[in-house]
Amino acid sequence: MKKTFGILIASAALAVASFDANAQAPADIPADMNALMQKYTCIACHRPNQRLVGPAYADVAKKKYSVDEIVKLIYTPNPSHWPGYPPMAPMTQVPKEDAVKLATWINSLDDSPTKTTTKKTKTTTTKKTTKKTA
């Protein structure tokens, strides 16, 4: 019951927000991604760097999902990945080719510092022994 209610609320928010999607498109979205986001109403709930109904795409990118994982989540969202947000409706109308483009762009928004590993080098010393001859 709670899940159904959450999906209804998310769907209603999506419908209301999508009416004005063209006017709301931020300038920091490339034109090709903006076109896809408007076509599939992603822009109604998501922004690159701002929480809206759903998480900011930059926050999604920080989770380090693969492109395939993001595509899968577009089609079958997992609300447990994003507590505190309403559940996303499955976006099964998005062709896989477009979902891959969107997922690739989302992952490009990760500006978190990459982990660098520090290698410890082991220093060994050899003891030189000298033999005394009598």
CSV table of C-alpha atoms in Angstrom, one decimal:
chain,number,residue,atom,x,y,z
A,1,MET,CA,0.0,0.0,0.0
A,2,LYS,CA,2.8,2.4,0.9
A,3,LYS,CA,4.7,1.6,-2.2
A,4,THR,CA,1.6,2.2,-4.4
A,5,PHE,CA,0.9,5.5,-2.6
A,6,GLY,CA,4.5,6.6,-3.1
A,7,ILE,CA,4.4,5.7,-6.8
A,8,LEU,CA,1.2,7.6,-7.2
A,9,ILE,CA,2.7,10.7,-5.5
A,10,ALA,CA,5.8,10.4,-7.7
A,11,SER,CA,3.7,10.0,-10.8
A,12,ALA,CA,1.6,13.0,-9.9
A,13,ALA,CA,4.7,15.1,-9.2
A,14,LEU,CA,6.1,14.0,-12.6
A,15,ALA,CA,3.0,15.0,-14.4
A,16,VAL,CA,2.7,18.4,-12.8
A,17,ALA,CA,6.4,19.2,-13.2
A,18,SER,CA,6.5,18.0,-16.9
A,19,PHE,CA,4.1,20.6,-18.0
A,20,ASP,CA,6.7,23.3,-17.7
A,21,ALA,CA,9.8,21.2,-18.4
A,22,ASN,CA,11.0,23.3,-21.4
A,23,ALA,CA,11.1,26.5,-19.3
A,24,GLN,CA,12.9,24.8,-16.4
A,25,ALA,CA,15.8,23.3,-18.4
A,26,PRO,CA,19.0,24.6,-16.8
A,27,ALA,CA,21.8,26.0,-18.9
A,28,ASP,CA,24.4,23.4,-17.6
A,29,ILE,CA,22.8,20.6,-19.5
A,30,PRO,CA,24.2,19.9,-23.0
A,31,ALA,CA,21.7,20.4,-25.8
A,32,ASP,CA,21.6,16.7,-26.8
A,33,MET,CA,21.1,15.6,-23.2
A,34,ASN,CA,18.5,18.3,-22.6
A,35,ALA,CA,16.5,17.1,-25.6
A,36,LEU,CA,16.5,13.5,-24.3
A,37,MET,CA,15.7,14.6,-20.7
A,38,GLN,CA,12.7,16.6,-22.0
A,39,LYS,CA,11.6,13.9,-24.4
A,40,TYR,CA,11.4,11.3,-21.6
A,41,THR,CA,10.5,13.8,-18.8
A,42,CYS,CA,13.6,13.2,-16.8
A,43,ILE,CA,14.0,17.0,-16.3
A,44,ALA,CA,10.7,17.0,-14.4
A,45,CYS,CA,12.4,15.3,-11.4
A,46,HIS,CA,16.1,15.6,-11.9
A,47,ARG,CA,18.7,18.3,-12.4
A,48,PRO,CA,22.5,17.9,-12.8
A,49,ASN,CA,23.5,19.6,-9.5
A,50,GLN,CA,20.3,20.1,-7.6
A,51,ARG,CA,18.0,17.9,-5.7
A,52,LEU,CA,14.5,18.1,-7.0
A,53,VAL,CA,11.9,15.3,-6.7
A,54,GLY,CA,14.7,12.9,-7.3
A,55,PRO,CA,18.4,13.1,-6.6
A,56,ALA,CA,20.8,15.4,-8.5
A,57,TYR,CA,22.6,13.5,-11.3
A,58,ALA,CA,25.9,14.5,-9.8
A,59,ASP,CA,24.9,12.6,-6.6
A,60,VAL,CA,23.9,9.6,-8.8
A,61,ALA,CA,27.4,9.8,-10.4
A,62,LYS,CA,29.1,9.8,-7.0
A,63,LYS,CA,27.6,6.3,-6.3
A,64,LYS,CA,29.9,5.0,-9.1
A,65,TYR,CA,27.2,2.9,-10.8
A,66,SER,CA,28.2,1.5,-14.1
A,67,VAL,CA,26.4,2.6,-17.3
A,68,ASP,CA,24.6,-0.8,-17.4
A,69,GLU,CA,23.6,-0.4,-13.7
A,70,ILE,CA,22.1,3.1,-14.4
A,71,VAL,CA,20.3,1.8,-17.5
A,72,LYS,CA,18.8,-1.1,-15.4
A,73,LEU,CA,17.8,1.4,-12.7
A,74,ILE,CA,16.0,3.6,-15.3
A,75,TYR,CA,13.9,0.6,-16.3
A,76,THR,CA,13.5,-0.9,-12.8
A,77,PRO,CA,14.2,1.7,-10.1
A,78,ASN,CA,15.3,0.5,-6.7
A,79,PRO,CA,13.9,2.9,-4.0
A,80,SER,CA,16.2,1.4,-1.4
A,81,HIS,CA,19.2,3.0,-3.2
A,82,TRP,CA,17.7,6.4,-2.5
A,83,PRO,CA,16.0,6.6,0.9
A,84,GLY,CA,14.3,9.9,1.6
A,85,TYR,CA,13.2,10.3,-2.0
A,86,PRO,CA,9.8,9.2,-3.5
A,87,PRO,CA,10.1,6.0,-5.6
A,88,MET,CA,10.8,6.7,-9.2
A,89,ALA,CA,8.4,5.3,-11.8
A,90,PRO,CA,9.9,2.8,-14.2
A,91,MET,CA,10.8,4.6,-17.4
A,92,THR,CA,10.3,1.7,-19.8
A,93,GLN,CA,9.5,4.0,-22.7
A,94,VAL,CA,13.2,5.1,-22.9
A,95,PRO,CA,14.9,3.2,-25.7
A,96,LYS,CA,18.1,1.4,-24.5
A,97,GLU,CA,20.3,3.5,-26.9
A,98,ASP,CA,19.0,6.7,-25.3
A,99,ALA,CA,19.2,5.3,-21.8
A,100,VAL,CA,22.9,4.5,-22.4
A,101,LYS,CA,23.5,8.0,-23.6
A,102,LEU,CA,21.9,9.5,-20.5
A,103,ALA,CA,23.7,7.1,-18.2
A,104,THR,CA,27.1,7.9,-19.8
A,105,TRP,CA,26.4,11.6,-19.4
A,106,ILE,CA,25.3,11.1,-15.8
A,107,ASN,CA,28.6,9.3,-15.0
A,108,SER,CA,30.5,12.2,-16.5
A,109,LEU,CA,29.2,14.4,-13.7
A,110,ASP,CA,31.3,12.7,-11.0
A,111,ASP,CA,33.7,15.3,-9.9
A,112,SER,CA,34.7,13.6,-6.7
A,113,PRO,CA,38.4,13.1,-6.3
A,114,THR,CA,39.7,9.8,-7.6
A,115,LYS,CA,41.3,7.6,-5.0
A,116,THR,CA,45.0,7.4,-5.2
A,117,THR,CA,46.8,4.5,-3.7
A,118,THR,CA,50.0,5.1,-2.0
A,119,LYS,CA,52.5,2.3,-2.4
A,120,LYS,CA,54.7,1.6,0.6
A,121,THR,CA,58.1,0.6,-0.4
A,122,LYS,CA,59.9,-1.7,1.8
A,123,THR,CA,63.5,-0.8,2.4
A,124,THR,CA,65.9,-3.6,3.1
A,125,THR,CA,69.4,-3.3,4.4
A,126,THR,CA,71.9,-5.9,4.1
A,127,LYS,CA,74.5,-6.4,6.6
A,128,LYS,CA,77.9,-6.8,5.2
A,129,THR,CA,80.1,-9.3,7.0
A,130,THR,CA,83.8,-9.5,6.6
A,131,LYS,CA,85.8,-12.6,7.3
A,132,LYS,CA,89.0,-12.2,9.2
A,133,THR,CA,91.8,-14.3,8.1
A,134,ALA,CA,94.5,-15.3,10.5
